[in-house]
């Protein structure tokens, strides 16, 4: 194993504090690593010099073949409910936690490699990843960040120089990902299932210190942690819903304790508003359909609460009672977060308790859904209506009398067009454009990926020459299906 003292000052807090959940491991050797995309603004934010990361040593480091001094690369252990079925042993089957970076603001950030080869958690897989899905995570995670949605970030995509066999040979790649941590609900499930209450106590203290330090001073810190995670997840899912995002695989091993979006596999952005929208090829029952995402998050949080019961109270009945009360805050918090966001999208600063404004926002959703108006461009058309040009929106809606009546009531409330500009993106990663860019990249042309990134990293700024990035998919694009890319 080669080490380097220069490029990344990495600690090994997780590996040291929770060794029972950290299996020391080495990445698979990449024969010809080459940096394909490097997130220079993120590197700078982390206090890193981007230039050395582009070098040959940087490429080896970002594939795990060079290990920073002081780092202990580990595969993390966790369990999880996958589409409702419990798997007691999942873990990092094709990924390694290199360690933790401390950014200039003093925040601790995980550096994690995806596609770095087999580990003991691989369950028969080869542990590798291919270029297209790693670029997908880079593009969509950076778009989500620009949209203001809490998310893991992509630092780099590095080609390995090794073809990976799927249905055909595809170019292999590793994604270097940054997150507040990779603690998941599934991490707690793994420990709870072991019956080791002392380990559960240490994991809970670690999560509190890392993400929700205010919980340490609460009368019952584990209960305060539950409430903090429920609040973070309520706000996160509300933000997903407001931008039309479908995660696609909301298993408990994909729900973070930090409240960040993680794992962009079969994800997609909805076009026409449809609560039943499903894109994932494996979600045959619609468990994680667009409209089901809040309920799925609440279900996952109930599983999290179950893991904390031994720490909440020695009286099991009392523990269940307190946890149930805390979980009851999720729906109210989600509703308040989503409603305030929806009011901002129609330019109203009224309090969430303003029944007339809330009713108006819900009526608009009904009009958009009835006419199958594109969610993203529909709200931009509404922004134009706030400035006096309602014809674009009127050309999209079938029920013109209903829309005109709605517009009259809305104008009487004095919508703020500038607020709408800040709340309604022009550009999101349109599914057809993502696929176009990934296909081109797989064939060796990164131009479409760079152009797509240029659009979605400034999603609220309408710019000439980017018109196609604001348009819905053409009719011949057909039904979109996503897959758990590896």
Short mmCIF file of C-alpha atoms in Angstrom, two decimals:
data_model
loop_
_atom_site.label_atom_id
_atom_site.label_comp_id
_atom_site.label_asym_id
_atom_site.label_seq_id
_atom_site.Cartn_x
_atom_site.Cartn_y
_atom_site.Cartn_z
CA UNK A 1 0.00 0.00 0.00
CA UNK A 2 1.46 3.37 -1.05
CA UNK A 3 0.97 6.43 1.15
CA UNK A 4 1.29 10.13 0.44
CA UNK A 5 1.53 12.91 3.06
CA UNK A 6 0.75 15.81 0.77
CA UNK A 7 -2.50 15.74 -1.14
CA UNK A 8 -5.15 14.96 1.48
CA UNK A 9 -4.96 15.52 5.24
CA UNK A 10 -7.31 12.70 6.25
CA UNK A 11 -8.22 11.43 9.74
CA UNK A 12 -9.62 8.04 10.69
CA UNK A 13 -12.24 8.94 13.31
CA UNK A 14 -14.90 6.42 12.26
CA UNK A 15 -12.41 3.57 11.98
CA UNK A 16 -10.99 4.40 15.40
CA UNK A 17 -14.18 5.16 17.31
CA UNK A 18 -16.36 2.39 15.86
CA UNK A 19 -13.98 -0.39 14.82
CA UNK A 20 -16.79 -2.97 15.11
CA UNK A 21 -18.41 -1.28 12.07
CA UNK A 22 -15.20 -0.69 10.10
CA UNK A 23 -13.46 -3.45 8.19
CA UNK A 24 -9.98 -2.32 7.09
CA UNK A 25 -9.63 -2.95 3.37
CA UNK A 26 -7.69 -1.91 0.28
CA UNK A 27 -9.02 -0.68 -3.02
CA UNK A 28 -8.52 -2.75 -6.14
CA UNK A 29 -5.58 -1.62 -8.23
CA UNK A 30 -6.64 0.62 -11.13
CA UNK A 31 -4.31 -0.08 -14.07
CA UNK A 32 -4.53 3.35 -15.73
CA UNK A 33 -6.35 5.86 -13.47
CA UNK A 34 -7.27 9.14 -15.13
CA UNK A 35 -9.30 12.01 -13.70
CA UNK A 36 -12.36 12.49 -15.90
CA UNK A 37 -14.13 15.17 -13.86
CA UNK A 38 -12.82 17.12 -10.89
CA UNK A 39 -15.04 19.38 -8.83
CA UNK A 40 -12.60 22.23 -8.34
CA UNK A 41 -14.99 24.49 -6.37
CA UNK A 42 -15.67 21.65 -3.93
CA UNK A 43 -11.96 20.87 -3.64
CA UNK A 44 -11.31 24.51 -2.76
CA UNK A 45 -14.19 24.47 -0.27
CA UNK A 46 -12.51 21.48 1.39
CA UNK A 47 -9.23 23.36 1.61
CA UNK A 48 -7.57 21.25 -1.09
CA UNK A 49 -5.44 22.38 -4.01
CA UNK A 50 -7.19 21.11 -7.16
CA UNK A 51 -4.08 21.03 -9.35
CA UNK A 52 -2.30 18.10 -7.63
CA UNK A 53 -5.55 16.14 -7.62
CA UNK A 54 -5.46 16.16 -11.41
CA UNK A 55 -1.96 14.65 -11.44
CA UNK A 56 -1.09 10.99 -11.75
CA UNK A 57 -0.66 10.78 -7.95
CA UNK A 58 -4.01 12.51 -7.52
CA UNK A 59 -5.73 10.00 -9.78
CA UNK A 60 -4.20 7.12 -7.81
CA UNK A 61 -5.32 8.70 -4.57
CA UNK A 62 -8.87 9.20 -5.85
CA UNK A 63 -9.08 5.51 -6.73
CA UNK A 64 -7.72 4.40 -3.36
CA UNK A 65 -4.46 3.10 -4.80
CA UNK A 66 -2.53 5.76 -2.90
CA UNK A 67 -3.59 6.21 0.72
CA UNK A 68 -3.07 9.46 2.66
CA UNK A 69 -0.80 9.19 5.69
CA UNK A 70 -2.94 8.60 8.79
CA UNK A 71 -5.88 7.22 6.83
CA UNK A 72 -7.42 3.80 7.44
CA UNK A 73 -9.59 2.86 4.45
CA UNK A 74 -12.52 0.78 5.65
CA UNK A 75 -15.65 -0.87 4.32
CA UNK A 76 -18.51 0.14 6.58
CA UNK A 77 -20.97 -2.38 7.98
CA UNK A 78 -24.71 -1.73 7.95
CA UNK A 79 -28.01 -3.51 7.49
CA UNK A 80 -31.25 -2.27 5.95
CA UNK A 81 -34.80 -2.73 4.80
CA UNK A 82 -34.79 -2.94 1.01
CA UNK A 83 -38.27 -2.44 -0.45
CA UNK A 84 -39.67 -3.45 2.94
CA UNK A 85 -37.62 -6.65 3.33
CA UNK A 86 -34.92 -6.74 5.99
CA UNK A 87 -31.34 -7.63 5.07
CA UNK A 88 -29.20 -8.10 8.19
CA UNK A 89 -25.83 -7.66 6.47
CA UNK A 90 -25.34 -5.21 3.65
CA UNK A 91 -22.34 -2.90 4.05
CA UNK A 92 -19.99 -1.30 1.54
CA UNK A 93 -19.86 -3.95 -1.15
CA UNK A 94 -18.09 -1.74 -3.70
CA UNK A 95 -16.95 1.25 -1.70
CA UNK A 96 -14.44 2.38 0.90
CA UNK A 97 -14.43 5.17 3.45
CA UNK A 98 -10.94 6.66 3.11
CA UNK A 99 -11.37 8.88 6.16
CA UNK A 100 -12.45 12.33 7.28
CA UNK A 101 -11.35 15.73 6.04
CA UNK A 102 -11.64 18.89 8.11
CA UNK A 103 -12.57 21.83 5.90
CA UNK A 104 -11.44 25.43 6.59
CA UNK A 105 -14.70 26.06 8.47
CA UNK A 106 -13.88 23.23 10.85
CA UNK A 107 -16.52 20.85 9.50
CA UNK A 108 -15.76 17.17 9.32
CA UNK A 109 -16.42 15.60 5.89
CA UNK A 110 -16.14 11.97 4.79
CA UNK A 111 -14.12 11.06 1.71
CA UNK A 112 -15.67 7.91 0.26
CA UNK A 113 -14.83 5.97 -2.90
CA UNK A 114 -17.53 4.19 -4.88
CA UNK A 115 -16.53 1.46 -7.33
CA UNK A 116 -13.20 0.72 -5.65
CA UNK A 117 -13.51 -3.07 -5.89
CA UNK A 118 -14.77 -6.10 -4.00
CA UNK A 119 -15.01 -6.18 -0.21
CA UNK A 120 -16.30 -8.91 2.13
CA UNK A 121 -19.71 -7.22 1.83
CA UNK A 122 -19.88 -7.63 -1.97
CA UNK A 123 -22.40 -10.50 -1.90
CA UNK A 124 -21.22 -11.93 -5.22
CA UNK A 125 -20.71 -8.63 -7.03
CA UNK A 126 -17.44 -7.52 -8.60
CA UNK A 127 -17.29 -4.32 -6.53
CA UNK A 128 -16.65 -2.20 -9.60
CA UNK A 129 -18.55 0.68 -11.12
CA UNK A 130 -18.89 1.91 -14.68
CA UNK A 131 -18.40 5.41 -15.99
CA UNK A 132 -21.99 6.31 -16.89
CA UNK A 133 -23.62 5.80 -13.46
CA UNK A 134 -20.73 7.53 -11.69
CA UNK A 135 -21.13 10.53 -13.97
CA UNK A 136 -24.87 10.42 -13.25
CA UNK A 137 -24.21 10.75 -9.53
CA UNK A 138 -21.76 13.59 -10.16
CA UNK A 139 -24.20 15.53 -12.35
CA UNK A 140 -27.32 15.01 -10.26
CA UNK A 141 -25.69 15.51 -6.87
CA UNK A 142 -24.17 18.79 -8.06
CA UNK A 143 -27.54 19.84 -9.48
CA UNK A 144 -29.22 19.03 -6.17
CA UNK A 145 -26.62 21.08 -4.30
CA UNK A 146 -27.24 24.03 -6.61
CA UNK A 147 -30.99 23.65 -6.06
CA UNK A 148 -30.46 23.95 -2.30
CA UNK A 149 -31.22 20.31 -1.52
CA UNK A 150 -28.97 18.77 1.17
CA UNK A 151 -26.86 16.15 -0.55
CA UNK A 152 -23.65 14.21 -0.66
CA UNK A 153 -21.25 15.86 -3.11
CA UNK A 154 -19.10 14.51 -5.90
CA UNK A 155 -15.44 15.46 -5.76
CA UNK A 156 -14.25 13.50 -8.79
CA UNK A 157 -14.91 10.76 -11.29
CA UNK A 158 -11.79 8.80 -12.18
CA UNK A 159 -11.59 6.32 -15.04
CA UNK A 160 -9.79 3.16 -13.93
CA UNK A 161 -8.53 2.03 -17.32
CA UNK A 162 -10.23 -1.33 -16.81
CA UNK A 163 -13.32 -2.42 -18.74
CA UNK A 164 -16.15 -3.68 -16.56
CA UNK A 165 -18.39 -6.45 -17.83
CA UNK A 166 -22.09 -5.82 -17.61
CA UNK A 167 -24.24 -6.75 -20.62
CA UNK A 168 -21.25 -5.54 -22.62
CA UNK A 169 -17.80 -4.26 -21.69
CA UNK A 170 -18.09 -0.71 -20.33
CA UNK A 171 -15.43 1.73 -19.12
CA UNK A 172 -14.76 1.37 -15.39
CA UNK A 173 -14.68 4.33 -13.02
CA UNK A 174 -14.52 5.32 -9.36
CA UNK A 175 -16.55 8.14 -7.83
CA UNK A 176 -14.92 10.13 -5.01
CA UNK A 177 -17.81 11.31 -2.85
CA UNK A 178 -17.90 13.75 0.05
CA UNK A 179 -20.55 13.69 2.78
CA UNK A 180 -21.12 14.98 6.29
CA UNK A 181 -20.91 11.29 7.13
CA UNK A 182 -22.08 7.95 5.81
CA UNK A 183 -24.03 7.02 8.94
CA UNK A 184 -27.37 5.57 7.91
CA UNK A 185 -30.51 4.25 9.52
CA UNK A 186 -29.14 0.90 8.38
CA UNK A 187 -26.01 1.47 10.49
CA UNK A 188 -28.19 1.64 13.59
CA UNK A 189 -30.18 -1.40 12.45
CA UNK A 190 -26.98 -3.42 12.13
CA UNK A 191 -25.89 -2.55 15.67
CA UNK A 192 -29.36 -2.98 17.19
CA UNK A 193 -29.62 -6.46 15.68
CA UNK A 194 -26.33 -7.44 17.33
CA UNK A 195 -27.82 -6.84 20.77
CA UNK A 196 -24.72 -4.90 21.83
CA UNK A 197 -26.30 -2.03 23.78
CA UNK A 198 -22.93 -0.52 24.66
CA UNK A 199 -21.97 -0.34 20.96
CA UNK A 200 -25.38 1.19 20.23
CA UNK A 201 -24.71 3.78 22.92
CA UNK A 202 -21.33 4.63 21.39
CA UNK A 203 -22.79 4.86 17.88
CA UNK A 204 -25.54 7.17 19.14
CA UNK A 205 -23.00 9.41 20.89
CA UNK A 206 -20.89 9.47 17.70
CA UNK A 207 -23.91 10.46 15.59
CA UNK A 208 -24.94 13.17 18.04
CA UNK A 209 -21.45 14.67 18.17
CA UNK A 210 -21.08 14.51 14.39
CA UNK A 211 -24.48 15.83 13.31
CA UNK A 212 -26.81 16.97 16.06
CA UNK A 213 -24.68 18.18 19.01
CA UNK A 214 -27.62 20.02 20.57
CA UNK A 215 -29.15 16.63 21.37
CA UNK A 216 -26.35 15.92 23.86
CA UNK A 217 -27.84 18.43 26.33
CA UNK A 218 -31.40 17.11 26.07
CA UNK A 219 -32.95 15.16 28.98
CA UNK A 220 -32.93 11.99 26.80
CA UNK A 221 -30.22 12.45 24.12
CA UNK A 222 -31.23 9.42 21.97
CA UNK A 223 -34.79 10.71 21.83
CA UNK A 224 -33.52 14.15 20.84
CA UNK A 225 -31.44 12.51 18.14
CA UNK A 226 -34.55 10.80 16.78
CA UNK A 227 -36.39 14.13 16.68
CA UNK A 228 -33.44 15.87 14.99
CA UNK A 229 -33.14 13.21 12.30
CA UNK A 230 -36.92 13.27 11.74
CA UNK A 231 -36.79 17.05 11.31
CA UNK A 232 -33.85 16.86 8.90
CA UNK A 233 -35.54 14.17 6.83
CA UNK A 234 -38.88 16.00 6.76
CA UNK A 235 -37.17 19.09 5.37
CA UNK A 236 -35.14 17.02 2.91
CA UNK A 237 -38.07 15.13 1.43
CA UNK A 238 -40.10 18.35 1.20
CA UNK A 239 -37.29 19.83 -0.89
CA UNK A 240 -37.28 16.73 -3.11
CA UNK A 241 -40.99 17.10 -3.69
CA UNK A 242 -40.73 20.79 -4.50
CA UNK A 243 -38.20 20.23 -7.29
CA UNK A 244 -39.91 17.09 -8.60
CA UNK A 245 -37.13 14.69 -7.59
CA UNK A 246 -37.68 10.94 -7.22
CA UNK A 247 -34.99 9.11 -5.30
CA UNK A 248 -36.14 5.73 -6.57
CA UNK A 249 -34.68 3.52 -3.84
CA UNK A 250 -35.52 4.91 -0.39
CA UNK A 251 -34.33 1.89 1.55
CA UNK A 252 -33.22 2.37 5.16
CA UNK A 253 -29.59 1.92 4.14
CA UNK A 254 -30.07 4.96 1.88
CA UNK A 255 -31.42 7.26 4.63
CA UNK A 256 -28.66 9.29 6.27
CA UNK A 257 -28.57 10.48 9.86
CA UNK A 258 -27.29 13.85 8.60
CA UNK A 259 -30.33 14.48 6.40
CA UNK A 260 -28.36 14.46 3.13
CA UNK A 261 -29.47 12.75 -0.06
CA UNK A 262 -27.30 9.73 -0.76
CA UNK A 263 -26.96 7.25 -3.65
CA UNK A 264 -28.19 8.44 -7.03
CA UNK A 265 -29.00 5.14 -8.69
CA UNK A 266 -32.47 4.85 -10.25
CA UNK A 267 -33.31 8.51 -9.53
CA UNK A 268 -35.10 10.86 -11.93
CA UNK A 269 -36.81 14.23 -12.19
CA UNK A 270 -40.54 14.20 -12.75
CA UNK A 271 -41.88 16.12 -15.71
CA UNK A 272 -45.70 16.30 -15.58
CA UNK A 273 -47.00 16.27 -12.00
CA UNK A 274 -47.98 12.71 -11.15
CA UNK A 275 -48.12 11.37 -7.58
CA UNK A 276 -47.88 7.81 -8.98
CA UNK A 277 -44.75 8.52 -11.05
CA UNK A 278 -42.18 5.70 -10.84
CA UNK A 279 -39.05 5.43 -12.96
CA UNK A 280 -37.04 2.73 -11.21
CA UNK A 281 -37.10 -0.63 -12.97
CA UNK A 282 -37.03 -2.48 -9.64
CA UNK A 283 -39.85 -0.52 -7.95
CA UNK A 284 -42.54 -2.65 -9.55
CA UNK A 285 -45.06 -1.99 -6.77
CA UNK A 286 -44.59 1.79 -6.68
CA UNK A 287 -43.38 1.75 -3.08
CA UNK A 288 -41.19 4.79 -3.73
CA UNK A 289 -43.44 6.62 -6.20
CA UNK A 290 -43.21 10.42 -6.16
CA UNK A 291 -46.26 10.88 -3.94
CA UNK A 292 -45.20 8.06 -1.59
CA UNK A 293 -41.83 9.56 -0.66
CA UNK A 294 -42.99 11.32 2.55
CA UNK A 295 -44.65 8.13 3.80
CA UNK A 296 -41.58 6.07 2.89
CA UNK A 297 -39.39 8.45 4.90
CA UNK A 298 -41.72 8.20 7.88
CA UNK A 299 -41.64 4.39 7.68
CA UNK A 300 -37.84 4.44 7.63
CA UNK A 301 -37.80 6.73 10.65
CA UNK A 302 -40.00 4.28 12.52
CA UNK A 303 -37.32 1.65 11.90
CA UNK A 304 -34.72 4.10 13.23
CA UNK A 305 -36.83 4.70 16.32
CA UNK A 306 -36.98 0.96 16.96
CA UNK A 307 -33.20 0.77 17.14
CA UNK A 308 -33.05 3.49 19.82
CA UNK A 309 -35.69 2.05 22.16
CA UNK A 310 -33.19 0.43 24.58
CA UNK A 311 -31.51 3.81 25.05
CA UNK A 312 -34.68 5.88 25.38
CA UNK A 313 -35.99 4.09 28.46
CA UNK A 314 -35.40 0.87 30.35
CA UNK A 315 -39.19 0.54 30.47
CA UNK A 316 -39.97 -0.79 26.98
CA UNK A 317 -43.56 0.48 27.06
CA UNK A 318 -42.41 3.96 28.03
CA UNK A 319 -39.71 3.88 25.34
CA UNK A 320 -42.28 3.06 22.66
CA UNK A 321 -44.59 5.81 23.93
CA UNK A 322 -41.87 8.47 23.84
CA UNK A 323 -40.56 7.37 20.45
CA UNK A 324 -44.07 7.38 18.98
CA UNK A 325 -44.63 10.92 20.24
CA UNK A 326 -41.37 12.06 18.66
CA UNK A 327 -42.18 10.39 15.35
CA UNK A 328 -45.50 12.22 15.38
CA UNK A 329 -43.65 15.45 14.71
CA UNK A 330 -42.55 14.28 11.24
CA UNK A 331 -45.85 14.86 9.43
CA UNK A 332 -46.35 18.33 10.84
CA UNK A 333 -42.79 19.33 10.04
CA UNK A 334 -43.00 17.91 6.51
CA UNK A 335 -46.32 19.65 5.87
CA UNK A 336 -45.01 22.99 7.11
CA UNK A 337 -41.79 22.69 5.11
CA UNK A 338 -43.52 21.64 1.89
CA UNK A 339 -46.29 24.23 2.22
CA UNK A 340 -43.92 27.11 2.87
CA UNK A 341 -41.85 26.03 -0.14
CA UNK A 342 -44.92 25.75 -2.35
CA UNK A 343 -46.06 29.22 -1.28
CA UNK A 344 -42.64 30.59 -2.21
CA UNK A 345 -42.97 28.93 -5.64
CA UNK A 346 -46.15 30.96 -6.25
CA UNK A 347 -44.52 34.08 -4.82
CA UNK A 348 -46.45 34.39 -1.58
CA UNK A 349 -44.81 35.15 1.74
CA UNK A 350 -48.00 34.50 3.70
CA UNK A 351 -47.68 32.44 6.84
CA UNK A 352 -48.31 28.75 6.36
CA UNK A 353 -51.37 29.21 8.53
CA UNK A 354 -52.95 31.54 5.96
CA UNK A 355 -55.69 29.21 4.76
CA UNK A 356 -56.51 31.23 1.65
CA UNK A 357 -52.91 31.19 0.40
CA UNK A 358 -52.50 27.50 1.15
CA UNK A 359 -55.76 26.70 -0.61
CA UNK A 360 -54.62 28.72 -3.62
CA UNK A 361 -51.36 26.78 -3.86
CA UNK A 362 -53.22 23.45 -3.72
CA UNK A 363 -55.67 24.59 -6.40
CA UNK A 364 -52.74 25.36 -8.70
CA UNK A 365 -51.32 21.88 -8.19
CA UNK A 366 -54.69 20.50 -9.24
CA UNK A 367 -54.76 22.64 -12.40
CA UNK A 368 -51.20 21.60 -13.34
CA UNK A 369 -51.87 17.92 -12.71
CA UNK A 370 -55.12 17.92 -14.68
CA UNK A 371 -53.36 19.38 -17.72
CA UNK A 372 -50.14 17.39 -17.25
CA UNK A 373 -48.11 20.58 -17.19
CA UNK A 374 -44.38 20.13 -16.82
CA UNK A 375 -43.59 20.78 -13.14
CA UNK A 376 -40.42 22.81 -13.69
CA UNK A 377 -41.32 24.90 -16.73
CA UNK A 378 -44.90 25.35 -15.48
CA UNK A 379 -43.73 27.31 -12.47
CA UNK A 380 -41.38 29.37 -14.61
CA UNK A 381 -44.36 30.23 -16.80
CA UNK A 382 -46.16 31.29 -13.63
CA UNK A 383 -43.22 33.56 -12.82
CA UNK A 384 -43.73 35.26 -16.19
CA UNK A 385 -47.41 35.67 -15.28
CA UNK A 386 -46.38 37.46 -12.10
CA UNK A 387 -44.71 40.03 -14.36
CA UNK A 388 -47.79 40.43 -16.53
CA UNK A 389 -47.34 37.78 -19.24
CA UNK A 390 -49.80 34.96 -18.54
CA UNK A 391 -50.04 33.70 -22.12
CA UNK A 392 -47.26 31.11 -21.78
CA UNK A 393 -49.05 29.52 -18.83
CA UNK A 394 -52.46 29.83 -20.50
CA UNK A 395 -51.06 27.87 -23.44
CA UNK A 396 -50.26 24.97 -21.12
CA UNK A 397 -53.48 24.62 -19.14
CA UNK A 398 -56.66 23.04 -20.51
CA UNK A 399 -59.11 24.59 -18.02
CA UNK A 400 -58.70 28.23 -19.06
CA UNK A 401 -61.72 29.56 -17.11
CA UNK A 402 -60.43 27.82 -14.01
CA UNK A 403 -56.91 29.15 -14.55
CA UNK A 404 -58.07 32.71 -15.23
CA UNK A 405 -60.14 32.70 -12.05
CA UNK A 406 -57.15 31.36 -10.17
CA UNK A 407 -54.85 34.02 -11.65
CA UNK A 408 -57.21 36.80 -10.60
CA UNK A 409 -57.28 35.63 -6.95
CA UNK A 410 -53.52 35.12 -7.03
CA UNK A 411 -52.78 38.61 -8.37
CA UNK A 412 -54.93 40.06 -5.62
CA UNK A 413 -52.54 38.53 -3.10
CA UNK A 414 -49.59 40.39 -4.65
CA UNK A 415 -47.14 37.65 -5.68
CA UNK A 416 -43.44 38.50 -5.48
CA UNK A 417 -41.86 37.69 -8.86
CA UNK A 418 -38.32 38.02 -7.48
CA UNK A 419 -39.10 35.43 -4.82
CA UNK A 420 -40.42 33.16 -7.56
CA UNK A 421 -37.17 33.59 -9.53
CA UNK A 422 -35.28 32.33 -6.48
CA UNK A 423 -37.70 29.45 -5.84
CA UNK A 424 -38.35 28.05 -9.33
CA UNK A 425 -35.39 26.65 -11.27
CA UNK A 426 -35.07 27.06 -15.01
CA UNK A 427 -32.83 24.04 -15.35
CA UNK A 428 -32.94 20.62 -13.71
CA UNK A 429 -31.19 17.48 -14.97
CA UNK A 430 -33.81 16.53 -17.53
CA UNK A 431 -33.89 12.77 -17.91
CA UNK A 432 -33.40 12.77 -21.66
CA UNK A 433 -30.45 15.14 -21.40
CA UNK A 434 -28.83 13.07 -18.67
CA UNK A 435 -29.08 9.94 -20.82
CA UNK A 436 -27.78 11.79 -23.87
CA UNK A 437 -24.78 13.07 -21.91
CA UNK A 438 -23.97 9.69 -20.35
CA UNK A 439 -24.19 7.89 -23.68
CA UNK A 440 -21.80 10.41 -25.23
CA UNK A 441 -19.37 10.14 -22.31
CA UNK A 442 -19.36 6.35 -22.49
CA UNK A 443 -18.43 6.73 -26.17
CA UNK A 444 -15.60 9.11 -25.24
CA UNK A 445 -17.22 12.55 -25.68
CA UNK A 446 -17.48 14.53 -22.40
CA UNK A 447 -18.79 17.67 -24.08
CA UNK A 448 -22.49 17.02 -23.36
CA UNK A 449 -21.70 16.29 -19.69
CA UNK A 450 -19.87 19.59 -19.32
CA UNK A 451 -22.66 21.52 -21.04
CA UNK A 452 -25.30 19.88 -18.85
CA UNK A 453 -23.28 20.65 -15.72
CA UNK A 454 -22.93 24.27 -16.82
CA UNK A 455 -26.73 24.56 -16.96
CA UNK A 456 -27.70 22.73 -13.78
CA UNK A 457 -25.02 24.24 -11.56
CA UNK A 458 -26.72 27.64 -12.03
CA UNK A 459 -30.33 26.45 -12.10
CA UNK A 460 -32.10 29.72 -11.34
CA UNK A 461 -30.30 31.91 -13.90
CA UNK A 462 -31.94 31.86 -17.33
CA UNK A 463 -29.23 32.23 -19.96
CA UNK A 464 -29.31 32.52 -23.75
CA UNK A 465 -28.15 29.46 -25.64
CA UNK A 466 -29.43 27.03 -23.02
CA UNK A 467 -33.03 26.84 -24.19
CA UNK A 468 -33.00 23.08 -24.79
CA UNK A 469 -31.96 22.50 -21.18
CA UNK A 470 -35.20 24.15 -20.01
CA UNK A 471 -37.50 22.11 -22.25
CA UNK A 472 -39.33 18.89 -21.37
CA UNK A 473 -38.40 15.68 -23.13
CA UNK A 474 -39.53 15.37 -26.76
CA UNK A 475 -42.54 13.16 -27.42
CA UNK A 476 -40.43 10.43 -28.99
CA UNK A 477 -38.30 10.03 -25.85
CA UNK A 478 -40.86 7.54 -24.58
CA UNK A 479 -41.36 6.17 -21.11
CA UNK A 480 -38.27 6.69 -18.97
CA UNK A 481 -36.88 3.76 -16.97
CA UNK A 482 -33.92 3.98 -14.59
CA UNK A 483 -31.73 1.25 -13.20
CA UNK A 484 -29.51 0.71 -10.16
CA UNK A 485 -26.35 1.47 -12.11
CA UNK A 486 -23.12 -0.13 -11.07
#
